[in-house]
Amino acid sequence: MMELEGKVWKDPENSGWLVEIAFLDVMTQGKSRKEALEMIRDAVLELLKDSFEASVGKQFKLSVTLYENGVIGLSASDDKLLFALGLKRQRLRSGSTIREVSRRLKSKSPNAYARYERALARPSIEKYAELLHAANPSRRPLLVS
């Protein structure tokens, strides 16, 4: 099972807590750390439902785990959906269209890339890094060797 890394911290400007998962370009807040973690889970779940309504049913599970030093891990019963949502959110953040991403990948068919964003194909780690860079060229890579 794959986890996306995030962080939770006390807001220095007020008494609330902030939580962010940068890869998904989502941030929430809560009055307590527990509430902030519940809010990030709910926010990501709503994003997933919006993009993958048919795949996010009663069997679908989304979990947030709190680790040391404010590090959190977000995991799903179908991690392919998290990968796809991440690609889509990064592409939207960069202001790119699916056609532009396809051109960066030197692909003749936008549908080839779109299959990854629709969670119809599962990329290898190497391919995922290539897809992420094409979706948002200004984002630094998540994985480095």
mmCIF file of N, CA and C in Angstrom:
data_model
loop_
_atom_site.group_PDB
_atom_site.id
_atom_site.type_symbol
_atom_site.label_atom_id
_atom_site.label_comp_id
_atom_site.label_asym_id
_atom_site.label_seq_id
_atom_site.Cartn_x
_atom_site.Cartn_y
_atom_site.Cartn_z
ATOM 1 N N MET A 1 0.841 -1.179 0.000
ATOM 2 C CA MET A 1 0.000 0.000 0.000
ATOM 3 C C MET A 1 0.890 1.248 0.000
ATOM 4 N N MET A 2 0.512 2.206 -0.779
ATOM 5 C CA MET A 2 1.255 3.448 -0.904
ATOM 6 C C MET A 2 0.648 4.510 0.021
ATOM 7 N N GLU A 3 1.495 5.375 0.534
ATOM 8 C CA GLU A 3 1.035 6.512 1.328
ATOM 9 C C GLU A 3 1.568 7.798 0.708
ATOM 10 N N LEU A 4 0.718 8.803 0.679
ATOM 11 C CA LEU A 4 1.170 10.136 0.316
ATOM 12 C C LEU A 4 1.544 10.843 1.598
ATOM 13 N N GLU A 5 2.665 11.543 1.566
ATOM 14 C CA GLU A 5 3.133 12.240 2.764
ATOM 15 C C GLU A 5 2.532 13.636 2.843
ATOM 16 N N GLY A 6 2.214 14.021 4.051
ATOM 17 C CA GLY A 6 1.721 15.359 4.325
ATOM 18 C C GLY A 6 2.286 15.833 5.643
ATOM 19 N N LYS A 7 1.801 16.981 6.088
ATOM 20 C CA LYS A 7 2.275 17.484 7.374
ATOM 21 C C LYS A 7 1.137 18.202 8.090
ATOM 22 N N VAL A 8 1.216 18.196 9.402
ATOM 23 C CA VAL A 8 0.256 18.891 10.249
ATOM 24 C C VAL A 8 1.050 19.717 11.255
ATOM 25 N N TRP A 9 0.613 20.950 11.478
ATOM 26 C CA TRP A 9 1.321 21.818 12.408
ATOM 27 C C TRP A 9 0.371 22.835 13.004
ATOM 28 N N LYS A 10 0.778 23.343 14.150
ATOM 29 C CA LYS A 10 0.023 24.383 14.855
ATOM 30 C C LYS A 10 0.231 25.694 14.123
ATOM 31 N N ASP A 11 -0.869 26.372 13.827
ATOM 32 C CA ASP A 11 -0.805 27.664 13.141
ATOM 33 C C ASP A 11 -0.243 28.704 14.104
ATOM 34 N N PRO A 12 0.885 29.322 13.767
ATOM 35 C CA PRO A 12 1.497 30.291 14.685
ATOM 36 C C PRO A 12 0.686 31.582 14.844
ATOM 37 N N GLU A 13 -0.252 31.825 13.930
ATOM 38 C CA GLU A 13 -1.022 33.066 13.981
ATOM 39 C C GLU A 13 -2.344 32.941 14.728
ATOM 40 N N ASN A 14 -2.803 31.728 14.975
ATOM 41 C CA ASN A 14 -4.014 31.540 15.782
ATOM 42 C C ASN A 14 -3.928 30.208 16.500
ATOM 43 N N SER A 15 -4.982 29.814 17.130
ATOM 44 C CA SER A 15 -4.928 28.599 17.943
ATOM 45 C C SER A 15 -5.297 27.337 17.169
ATOM 46 N N GLY A 16 -5.438 27.441 15.855
ATOM 47 C CA GLY A 16 -5.839 26.291 15.055
ATOM 48 C C GLY A 16 -4.672 25.450 14.573
ATOM 49 N N TRP A 17 -5.017 24.390 13.861
ATOM 50 C CA TRP A 17 -4.049 23.471 13.281
ATOM 51 C C TRP A 17 -4.233 23.444 11.767
ATOM 52 N N LEU A 18 -3.133 23.359 11.049
ATOM 53 C CA LEU A 18 -3.136 23.281 9.598
ATOM 54 C C LEU A 18 -2.616 21.908 9.177
ATOM 55 N N VAL A 19 -3.140 21.410 8.067
ATOM 56 C CA VAL A 19 -2.673 20.138 7.521
ATOM 57 C C VAL A 19 -2.649 20.264 5.996
ATOM 58 N N GLU A 20 -1.579 19.726 5.406
ATOM 59 C CA GLU A 20 -1.395 19.863 3.970
ATOM 60 C C GLU A 20 -0.859 18.581 3.369
ATOM 61 N N ILE A 21 -1.363 18.262 2.182
ATOM 62 C CA ILE A 21 -0.785 17.213 1.353
ATOM 63 C C ILE A 21 -0.445 17.905 0.039
ATOM 64 N N ALA A 22 0.815 18.300 -0.080
ATOM 65 C CA ALA A 22 1.247 19.136 -1.192
ATOM 66 C C ALA A 22 1.044 18.459 -2.541
ATOM 67 N N PHE A 23 1.290 17.173 -2.625
ATOM 68 C CA PHE A 23 1.147 16.468 -3.888
ATOM 69 C C PHE A 23 -0.269 16.577 -4.438
ATOM 70 N N LEU A 24 -1.266 16.559 -3.551
ATOM 71 C CA LEU A 24 -2.654 16.683 -3.980
ATOM 72 C C LEU A 24 -3.109 18.138 -4.027
ATOM 73 N N ASP A 25 -2.214 19.063 -3.658
ATOM 74 C CA ASP A 25 -2.529 20.485 -3.662
ATOM 75 C C ASP A 25 -3.770 20.766 -2.821
ATOM 76 N N VAL A 26 -3.767 20.222 -1.595
ATOM 77 C CA VAL A 26 -4.910 20.410 -0.703
ATOM 78 C C VAL A 26 -4.412 20.725 0.702
ATOM 79 N N MET A 27 -5.097 21.684 1.327
ATOM 80 C CA MET A 27 -4.763 22.101 2.685
ATOM 81 C C MET A 27 -6.072 22.381 3.423
ATOM 82 N N THR A 28 -6.129 21.987 4.683
ATOM 83 C CA THR A 28 -7.293 22.279 5.508
ATOM 84 C C THR A 28 -6.814 22.718 6.883
ATOM 85 N N GLN A 29 -7.786 23.065 7.714
ATOM 86 C CA GLN A 29 -7.469 23.472 9.076
ATOM 87 C C GLN A 29 -8.540 22.957 10.018
ATOM 88 N N GLY A 30 -8.208 22.934 11.287
ATOM 89 C CA GLY A 30 -9.153 22.524 12.307
ATOM 90 C C GLY A 30 -8.810 23.179 13.629
ATOM 91 N N LYS A 31 -9.751 23.147 14.553
ATOM 92 C CA LYS A 31 -9.524 23.736 15.882
ATOM 93 C C LYS A 31 -8.549 22.896 16.699
ATOM 94 N N SER A 32 -8.510 21.599 16.412
ATOM 95 C CA SER A 32 -7.574 20.690 17.072
ATOM 96 C C SER A 32 -6.825 19.907 16.001
ATOM 97 N N ARG A 33 -5.740 19.256 16.396
ATOM 98 C CA ARG A 33 -5.002 18.431 15.438
ATOM 99 C C ARG A 33 -5.898 17.312 14.926
ATOM 100 N N LYS A 34 -6.648 16.692 15.815
ATOM 101 C CA LYS A 34 -7.542 15.610 15.421
ATOM 102 C C LYS A 34 -8.568 16.097 14.394
ATOM 103 N N GLU A 35 -9.147 17.263 14.632
ATOM 104 C CA GLU A 35 -10.126 17.818 13.702
ATOM 105 C C GLU A 35 -9.479 18.147 12.352
ATOM 106 N N ALA A 36 -8.275 18.685 12.370
ATOM 107 C CA ALA A 36 -7.572 19.007 11.122
ATOM 108 C C ALA A 36 -7.312 17.742 10.310
ATOM 109 N N LEU A 37 -6.945 16.654 10.974
ATOM 110 C CA LEU A 37 -6.707 15.390 10.273
ATOM 111 C C LEU A 37 -8.004 14.824 9.693
ATOM 112 N N GLU A 38 -9.101 14.966 10.430
ATOM 113 C CA GLU A 38 -10.400 14.543 9.906
ATOM 114 C C GLU A 38 -10.793 15.383 8.698
ATOM 115 N N MET A 39 -10.489 16.674 8.759
ATOM 116 C CA MET A 39 -10.832 17.584 7.659
ATOM 117 C C MET A 39 -10.050 17.245 6.388
ATOM 118 N N ILE A 40 -8.763 16.895 6.518
ATOM 119 C CA ILE A 40 -7.986 16.569 5.319
ATOM 120 C C ILE A 40 -8.501 15.281 4.703
ATOM 121 N N ARG A 41 -8.848 14.334 5.539
ATOM 122 C CA ARG A 41 -9.419 13.081 5.038
ATOM 123 C C ARG A 41 -10.710 13.368 4.280
ATOM 124 N N ASP A 42 -11.582 14.165 4.867
ATOM 125 C CA ASP A 42 -12.858 14.495 4.223
ATOM 126 C C ASP A 42 -12.650 15.270 2.920
ATOM 127 N N ALA A 43 -11.694 16.200 2.927
ATOM 128 C CA ALA A 43 -11.433 17.000 1.722
ATOM 129 C C ALA A 43 -10.948 16.114 0.576
ATOM 130 N N VAL A 44 -10.009 15.221 0.868
ATOM 131 C CA VAL A 44 -9.484 14.329 -0.176
ATOM 132 C C VAL A 44 -10.576 13.368 -0.641
ATOM 133 N N LEU A 45 -11.374 12.881 0.276
ATOM 134 C CA LEU A 45 -12.460 11.976 -0.089
ATOM 135 C C LEU A 45 -13.436 12.668 -1.048
ATOM 136 N N GLU A 46 -13.759 13.918 -0.781
ATOM 137 C CA GLU A 46 -14.658 14.657 -1.673
ATOM 138 C C GLU A 46 -14.028 14.878 -3.047
ATOM 139 N N LEU A 47 -12.729 15.170 -3.080
ATOM 140 C CA LEU A 47 -12.034 15.314 -4.370
ATOM 141 C C LEU A 47 -12.068 14.002 -5.152
ATOM 142 N N LEU A 48 -11.848 12.900 -4.445
ATOM 143 C CA LEU A 48 -11.895 11.592 -5.100
ATOM 144 C C LEU A 48 -13.296 11.272 -5.609
ATOM 145 N N LYS A 49 -14.315 11.556 -4.812
ATOM 146 C CA LYS A 49 -15.697 11.318 -5.240
ATOM 147 C C LYS A 49 -16.028 12.151 -6.463
ATOM 148 N N ASP A 50 -15.545 13.386 -6.484
ATOM 149 C CA ASP A 50 -15.812 14.278 -7.615
ATOM 150 C C ASP A 50 -15.202 13.730 -8.903
ATOM 151 N N SER A 51 -14.009 13.162 -8.819
ATOM 152 C CA SER A 51 -13.322 12.665 -10.012
ATOM 153 C C SER A 51 -13.630 11.203 -10.339
ATOM 154 N N PHE A 52 -13.909 10.398 -9.317
ATOM 155 C CA PHE A 52 -14.050 8.949 -9.513
ATOM 156 C C PHE A 52 -15.285 8.411 -8.794
ATOM 157 N N GLU A 53 -16.404 9.043 -9.027
ATOM 158 C CA GLU A 53 -17.638 8.712 -8.310
ATOM 159 C C GLU A 53 -17.952 7.216 -8.319
ATOM 160 N N ALA A 54 -17.812 6.587 -9.466
ATOM 161 C CA ALA A 54 -18.154 5.169 -9.578
ATOM 162 C C ALA A 54 -17.198 4.265 -8.797
ATOM 163 N N SER A 55 -15.976 4.715 -8.545
ATOM 164 C CA SER A 55 -14.973 3.889 -7.876
ATOM 165 C C SER A 55 -14.907 4.117 -6.364
ATOM 166 N N VAL A 56 -15.508 5.193 -5.897
ATOM 167 C CA VAL A 56 -15.437 5.527 -4.476
ATOM 168 C C VAL A 56 -16.794 5.219 -3.843
ATOM 169 N N GLY A 57 -16.962 3.944 -3.504
ATOM 170 C CA GLY A 57 -18.204 3.500 -2.899
ATOM 171 C C GLY A 57 -18.009 3.126 -1.441
ATOM 172 N N LYS A 58 -18.912 2.316 -0.943
ATOM 173 C CA LYS A 58 -18.877 1.920 0.471
ATOM 174 C C LYS A 58 -17.658 1.075 0.812
ATOM 175 N N GLN A 59 -17.113 0.358 -0.166
ATOM 176 C CA GLN A 59 -15.945 -0.479 0.068
ATOM 177 C C GLN A 59 -14.642 0.324 0.121
ATOM 178 N N PHE A 60 -14.669 1.544 -0.404
ATOM 179 C CA PHE A 60 -13.468 2.369 -0.487
ATOM 180 C C PHE A 60 -13.074 2.884 0.893
ATOM 181 N N LYS A 61 -11.795 2.807 1.203
ATOM 182 C CA LYS A 61 -11.269 3.268 2.493
ATOM 183 C C LYS A 61 -10.167 4.289 2.261
ATOM 184 N N LEU A 62 -10.191 5.351 3.042
ATOM 185 C CA LEU A 62 -9.169 6.391 3.008
ATOM 186 C C LEU A 62 -8.731 6.612 4.449
ATOM 187 N N SER A 63 -7.422 6.512 4.695
ATOM 188 C CA SER A 63 -6.902 6.597 6.059
ATOM 189 C C SER A 63 -5.815 7.651 6.178
ATOM 190 N N VAL A 64 -5.793 8.324 7.314
ATOM 191 C CA VAL A 64 -4.735 9.270 7.642
ATOM 192 C C VAL A 64 -4.021 8.745 8.881
ATOM 193 N N THR A 65 -2.701 8.619 8.792
ATOM 194 C CA THR A 65 -1.897 8.143 9.910
ATOM 195 C C THR A 65 -0.977 9.270 10.352
ATOM 196 N N LEU A 66 -0.938 9.543 11.649
ATOM 197 C CA LEU A 66 -0.052 10.556 12.211
ATOM 198 C C LEU A 66 1.236 9.890 12.666
ATOM 199 N N TYR A 67 2.366 10.401 12.160
ATOM 200 C CA TYR A 67 3.677 9.911 12.546
ATOM 201 C C TYR A 67 4.357 10.971 13.415
ATOM 202 N N GLU A 68 5.625 10.794 13.687
ATOM 203 C CA GLU A 68 6.370 11.750 14.510
ATOM 204 C C GLU A 68 6.613 13.058 13.766
ATOM 205 N N ASN A 69 6.838 14.112 14.530
ATOM 206 C CA ASN A 69 7.218 15.425 14.004
ATOM 207 C C ASN A 69 6.214 16.012 13.022
ATOM 208 N N GLY A 70 4.926 15.712 13.212
ATOM 209 C CA GLY A 70 3.888 16.293 12.376
ATOM 210 C C GLY A 70 3.772 15.718 10.985
ATOM 211 N N VAL A 71 4.453 14.612 10.716
ATOM 212 C CA VAL A 71 4.350 13.964 9.409
ATOM 213 C C VAL A 71 3.105 13.086 9.411
ATOM 214 N N ILE A 72 2.346 13.144 8.327
ATOM 215 C CA ILE A 72 1.182 12.279 8.182
ATOM 216 C C ILE A 72 1.318 11.446 6.916
ATOM 217 N N GLY A 73 0.608 10.355 6.880
ATOM 218 C CA GLY A 73 0.535 9.514 5.695
ATOM 219 C C GLY A 73 -0.920 9.331 5.318
ATOM 220 N N LEU A 74 -1.224 9.507 4.042
ATOM 221 C CA LEU A 74 -2.579 9.321 3.542
ATOM 222 C C LEU A 74 -2.566 8.098 2.636
ATOM 223 N N SER A 75 -3.410 7.120 2.917
ATOM 224 C CA SER A 75 -3.459 5.911 2.112
ATOM 225 C C SER A 75 -4.902 5.608 1.739
ATOM 226 N N ALA A 76 -5.067 4.842 0.668
ATOM 227 C CA ALA A 76 -6.391 4.478 0.175
ATOM 228 C C ALA A 76 -6.429 3.001 -0.157
ATOM 229 N N SER A 77 -7.609 2.436 -0.094
ATOM 230 C CA SER A 77 -7.757 1.024 -0.446
ATOM 231 C C SER A 77 -7.457 0.796 -1.928
ATOM 232 N N ASP A 78 -7.566 1.830 -2.743
ATOM 233 C CA ASP A 78 -7.172 1.759 -4.153
ATOM 234 C C ASP A 78 -6.208 2.912 -4.412
ATOM 235 N N ASP A 79 -4.910 2.648 -4.271
ATOM 236 C CA ASP A 79 -3.926 3.729 -4.405
ATOM 237 C C ASP A 79 -3.833 4.273 -5.824
ATOM 238 N N LYS A 80 -4.337 3.525 -6.793
ATOM 239 C CA LYS A 80 -4.353 4.015 -8.170
ATOM 240 C C LYS A 80 -5.172 5.307 -8.271
ATOM 241 N N LEU A 81 -6.222 5.415 -7.455
ATOM 242 C CA LEU A 81 -7.046 6.623 -7.457
ATOM 243 C C LEU A 81 -6.278 7.824 -6.907
ATOM 244 N N LEU A 82 -5.444 7.603 -5.880
ATOM 245 C CA LEU A 82 -4.624 8.701 -5.345
ATOM 246 C C LEU A 82 -3.606 9.164 -6.378
ATOM 247 N N PHE A 83 -2.974 8.221 -7.082
ATOM 248 C CA PHE A 83 -2.028 8.576 -8.145
ATOM 249 C C PHE A 83 -2.732 9.421 -9.205
ATOM 250 N N ALA A 84 -3.893 8.961 -9.649
ATOM 251 C CA ALA A 84 -4.631 9.656 -10.708
ATOM 252 C C ALA A 84 -5.051 11.053 -10.248
ATOM 253 N N LEU A 85 -5.560 11.159 -9.025
ATOM 254 C CA LEU A 85 -5.961 12.464 -8.503
ATOM 255 C C LEU A 85 -4.760 13.396 -8.408
ATOM 256 N N GLY A 86 -3.626 12.868 -7.974
ATOM 257 C CA GLY A 86 -2.413 13.679 -7.880
ATOM 258 C C GLY A 86 -1.978 14.216 -9.229
ATOM 259 N N LEU A 87 -2.018 13.372 -10.244
ATOM 260 C CA LEU A 87 -1.666 13.833 -11.591
ATOM 261 C C LEU A 87 -2.608 14.939 -12.051
ATOM 262 N N LYS A 88 -3.888 14.717 -11.862
ATOM 263 C CA LYS A 88 -4.885 15.713 -12.284
ATOM 264 C C LYS A 88 -4.687 17.037 -11.555
ATOM 265 N N ARG A 89 -4.504 16.974 -10.237
ATOM 266 C CA ARG A 89 -4.350 18.203 -9.442
ATOM 267 C C ARG A 89 -3.067 18.945 -9.834
ATOM 268 N N GLN A 90 -1.989 18.211 -10.114
ATOM 269 C CA GLN A 90 -0.745 18.858 -10.521
ATOM 270 C C GLN A 90 -0.874 19.475 -11.913
ATOM 271 N N ARG A 91 -1.575 18.784 -12.804
ATOM 272 C CA ARG A 91 -1.789 19.342 -14.137
ATOM 273 C C ARG A 91 -2.611 20.625 -14.051
ATOM 274 N N LEU A 92 -3.672 20.601 -13.260
ATOM 275 C CA LEU A 92 -4.503 21.795 -13.097
ATOM 276 C C LEU A 92 -3.717 22.925 -12.440
ATOM 277 N N ARG A 93 -2.895 22.585 -11.457
ATOM 278 C CA ARG A 93 -2.078 23.608 -10.781
ATOM 279 C C ARG A 93 -1.136 24.297 -11.773
ATOM 280 N N SER A 94 -0.625 23.534 -12.734
ATOM 281 C CA SER A 94 0.301 24.118 -13.710
ATOM 282 C C SER A 94 -0.430 24.872 -14.812
ATOM 283 N N GLY A 95 -1.753 24.736 -14.870
ATOM 284 C CA GLY A 95 -2.521 25.408 -15.912
ATOM 285 C C GLY A 95 -2.445 24.713 -17.250
ATOM 286 N N SER A 96 -2.053 23.451 -17.263
ATOM 287 C CA SER A 96 -1.876 22.701 -18.510
ATOM 288 C C SER A 96 -3.145 21.952 -18.895
ATOM 289 N N THR A 97 -3.296 21.742 -20.182
ATOM 290 C CA THR A 97 -4.364 20.887 -20.686
ATOM 291 C C THR A 97 -3.812 19.476 -20.862
ATOM 292 N N ILE A 98 -4.712 18.533 -21.051
ATOM 293 C CA ILE A 98 -4.282 17.155 -21.307
ATOM 294 C C ILE A 98 -3.475 17.091 -22.605
ATOM 295 N N ARG A 99 -3.857 17.862 -23.598
ATOM 296 C CA ARG A 99 -3.105 17.892 -24.863
ATOM 297 C C ARG A 99 -1.675 18.405 -24.648
ATOM 298 N N GLU A 100 -1.521 19.447 -23.830
ATOM 299 C CA GLU A 100 -0.181 19.982 -23.563
ATOM 300 C C GLU A 100 0.684 18.954 -22.846
ATOM 301 N N VAL A 101 0.105 18.252 -21.896
ATOM 302 C CA VAL A 101 0.847 17.210 -21.186
ATOM 303 C C VAL A 101 1.249 16.116 -22.169
ATOM 304 N N SER A 102 0.339 15.739 -23.041
ATOM 305 C CA SER A 102 0.644 14.713 -24.043
ATOM 306 C C SER A 102 1.795 15.141 -24.940
ATOM 307 N N ARG A 103 1.809 16.406 -25.338
ATOM 308 C CA ARG A 103 2.920 16.900 -26.181
ATOM 309 C C ARG A 103 4.243 16.815 -25.420
ATOM 310 N N ARG A 104 4.233 17.164 -24.128
ATOM 311 C CA ARG A 104 5.469 17.072 -23.330
ATOM 312 C C ARG A 104 5.960 15.630 -23.241
ATOM 313 N N LEU A 105 5.024 14.700 -23.266
ATOM 314 C CA LEU A 105 5.379 13.281 -23.221
ATOM 315 C C LEU A 105 5.740 12.740 -24.599
ATOM 316 N N LYS A 106 5.629 13.610 -25.617
ATOM 317 C CA LYS A 106 5.885 13.217 -27.003
ATOM 318 C C LYS A 106 4.947 12.091 -27.439
ATOM 319 N N SER A 107 3.709 12.186 -26.981
ATOM 320 C CA SER A 107 2.686 11.203 -27.314
ATOM 321 C C SER A 107 1.811 11.745 -28.434
ATOM 322 N N LYS A 108 1.415 10.887 -29.333
ATOM 323 C CA LYS A 108 0.540 11.297 -30.429
ATOM 324 C C LYS A 108 -0.922 11.321 -29.999
ATOM 325 N N SER A 109 -1.230 10.666 -28.887
ATOM 326 C CA SER A 109 -2.615 10.570 -28.447
ATOM 327 C C SER A 109 -2.788 11.112 -27.029
ATOM 328 N N PRO A 110 -3.612 12.149 -26.867
ATOM 329 C CA PRO A 110 -3.913 12.637 -25.512
ATOM 330 C C PRO A 110 -4.573 11.568 -24.650
ATOM 331 N N ASN A 111 -5.239 10.611 -25.294
ATOM 332 C CA ASN A 111 -5.911 9.554 -24.535
ATOM 333 C C ASN A 111 -4.934 8.673 -23.769
ATOM 334 N N ALA A 112 -3.717 8.539 -24.280
ATOM 335 C CA ALA A 112 -2.719 7.715 -23.590
ATOM 336 C C ALA A 112 -2.434 8.290 -22.206
ATOM 337 N N TYR A 113 -2.212 9.605 -22.119
ATOM 338 C CA TYR A 113 -2.002 10.232 -20.810
ATOM 339 C C TYR A 113 -3.295 10.237 -19.992
ATOM 340 N N ALA A 114 -4.409 10.557 -20.635
ATOM 341 C CA ALA A 114 -5.687 10.667 -19.920
ATOM 342 C C ALA A 114 -6.053 9.372 -19.204
ATOM 343 N N ARG A 115 -5.628 8.243 -19.728
ATOM 344 C CA ARG A 115 -5.905 6.961 -19.048
ATOM 345 C C ARG A 115 -5.320 6.936 -17.636
ATOM 346 N N TYR A 116 -4.160 7.568 -17.456
ATOM 347 C CA TYR A 116 -3.554 7.626 -16.116
ATOM 348 C C TYR A 116 -4.361 8.526 -15.197
ATOM 349 N N GLU A 117 -4.810 9.666 -15.705
ATOM 350 C CA GLU A 117 -5.601 10.591 -14.884
ATOM 351 C C GLU A 117 -6.968 10.027 -14.541
ATOM 352 N N ARG A 118 -7.467 9.128 -15.362
ATOM 353 C CA ARG A 118 -8.770 8.520 -15.103
ATOM 354 C C ARG A 118 -8.653 7.232 -14.281
ATOM 355 N N ALA A 119 -7.440 6.910 -13.860
ATOM 356 C CA ALA A 119 -7.172 5.700 -13.066
ATOM 357 C C ALA A 119 -7.493 4.428 -13.840
ATOM 358 N N LEU A 120 -7.317 4.476 -15.160
ATOM 359 C CA LEU A 120 -7.540 3.298 -15.989
ATOM 360 C C LEU A 120 -6.250 2.530 -16.233
ATOM 361 N N ALA A 121 -5.123 3.164 -15.915
ATOM 362 C CA ALA A 121 -3.823 2.515 -16.083
ATOM 363 C C ALA A 121 -2.964 2.819 -14.867
ATOM 364 N N ARG A 122 -2.159 1.857 -14.466
ATOM 365 C CA ARG A 122 -1.270 2.027 -13.315
ATOM 366 C C ARG A 122 0.164 2.132 -13.827
ATOM 367 N N PRO A 123 0.791 3.299 -13.632
ATOM 368 C CA PRO A 123 2.160 3.458 -14.132
ATOM 369 C C PRO A 123 3.191 2.823 -13.200
ATOM 370 N N SER A 124 4.338 2.489 -13.766
ATOM 371 C CA SER A 124 5.477 2.093 -12.931
ATOM 372 C C SER A 124 5.980 3.349 -12.224
ATOM 373 N N ILE A 125 6.845 3.193 -11.252
ATOM 374 C CA ILE A 125 7.415 4.345 -10.550
ATOM 375 C C ILE A 125 8.160 5.242 -11.528
ATOM 376 N N GLU A 126 8.916 4.654 -12.420
ATOM 377 C CA GLU A 126 9.667 5.451 -13.397
ATOM 378 C C GLU A 126 8.730 6.232 -14.309
ATOM 379 N N LYS A 127 7.681 5.566 -14.779
ATOM 380 C CA LYS A 127 6.712 6.221 -15.662
ATOM 381 C C LYS A 127 5.960 7.308 -14.892
ATOM 382 N N TYR A 128 5.669 7.047 -13.631
ATOM 383 C CA TYR A 128 4.940 8.025 -12.828
ATOM 384 C C TYR A 128 5.741 9.320 -12.699
ATOM 385 N N ALA A 129 7.033 9.210 -12.472
ATOM 386 C CA ALA A 129 7.877 10.406 -12.381
ATOM 387 C C ALA A 129 7.835 11.187 -13.691
ATOM 388 N N GLU A 130 7.860 10.479 -14.811
ATOM 389 C CA GLU A 130 7.777 11.127 -16.126
ATOM 390 C C GLU A 130 6.414 11.806 -16.311
ATOM 391 N N LEU A 131 5.340 11.135 -15.924
ATOM 392 C CA LEU A 131 3.998 11.702 -16.040
ATOM 393 C C LEU A 131 3.840 12.932 -15.159
ATOM 394 N N LEU A 132 4.353 12.854 -13.935
ATOM 395 C CA LEU A 132 4.242 13.984 -13.011
ATOM 396 C C LEU A 132 4.999 15.195 -13.535
ATOM 397 N N HIS A 133 6.186 14.979 -14.079
ATOM 398 C CA HIS A 133 6.955 16.095 -14.620
ATOM 399 C C HIS A 133 6.231 16.720 -15.821
ATOM 400 N N ALA A 134 5.611 15.894 -16.645
ATOM 401 C CA ALA A 134 4.872 16.420 -17.794
ATOM 402 C C ALA A 134 3.620 17.168 -17.341
ATOM 403 N N ALA A 135 2.964 16.684 -16.289
ATOM 404 C CA ALA A 135 1.754 17.336 -15.791
ATOM 405 C C ALA A 135 2.053 18.696 -15.173
ATOM 406 N N ASN A 136 3.191 18.792 -14.475
ATOM 407 C CA ASN A 136 3.569 20.051 -13.834
ATOM 408 C C ASN A 136 5.087 20.181 -13.861
ATOM 409 N N PRO A 137 5.629 20.735 -14.953
ATOM 410 C CA PRO A 137 7.088 20.816 -15.108
ATOM 411 C C PRO A 137 7.793 21.625 -14.020
ATOM 412 N N SER A 138 7.079 22.508 -13.340
ATOM 413 C CA SER A 138 7.739 23.330 -12.321
ATOM 414 C C SER A 138 7.835 22.631 -10.970
ATOM 415 N N ARG A 139 7.160 21.506 -10.822
ATOM 416 C CA ARG A 139 7.208 20.772 -9.545
ATOM 417 C C ARG A 139 8.479 19.939 -9.491
ATOM 418 N N ARG A 140 9.147 20.002 -8.343
ATOM 419 C CA ARG A 140 10.328 19.168 -8.189
ATOM 420 C C ARG A 140 9.893 17.720 -8.020
ATOM 421 N N PRO A 141 10.727 16.781 -8.448
ATOM 422 C CA PRO A 141 10.321 15.378 -8.403
ATOM 423 C C PRO A 141 10.108 14.887 -6.972
ATOM 424 N N LEU A 142 9.150 13.990 -6.816
ATOM 425 C CA LEU A 142 8.896 13.390 -5.511
ATOM 426 C C LEU A 142 9.960 12.369 -5.152
ATOM 427 N N LEU A 143 10.419 11.675 -6.161
ATOM 428 C CA LEU A 143 11.394 10.619 -5.946
ATOM 429 C C LEU A 143 12.671 10.991 -6.675
ATOM 430 N N VAL A 144 13.768 10.908 -6.000
ATOM 431 C CA VAL A 144 15.050 11.170 -6.644
ATOM 432 C C VAL A 144 15.958 9.984 -6.383
ATOM 433 N N SER A 145 16.833 9.714 -7.326
ATOM 434 C CA SER A 145 17.737 8.569 -7.142
ATOM 435 C C SER A 145 19.104 9.066 -6.740
#
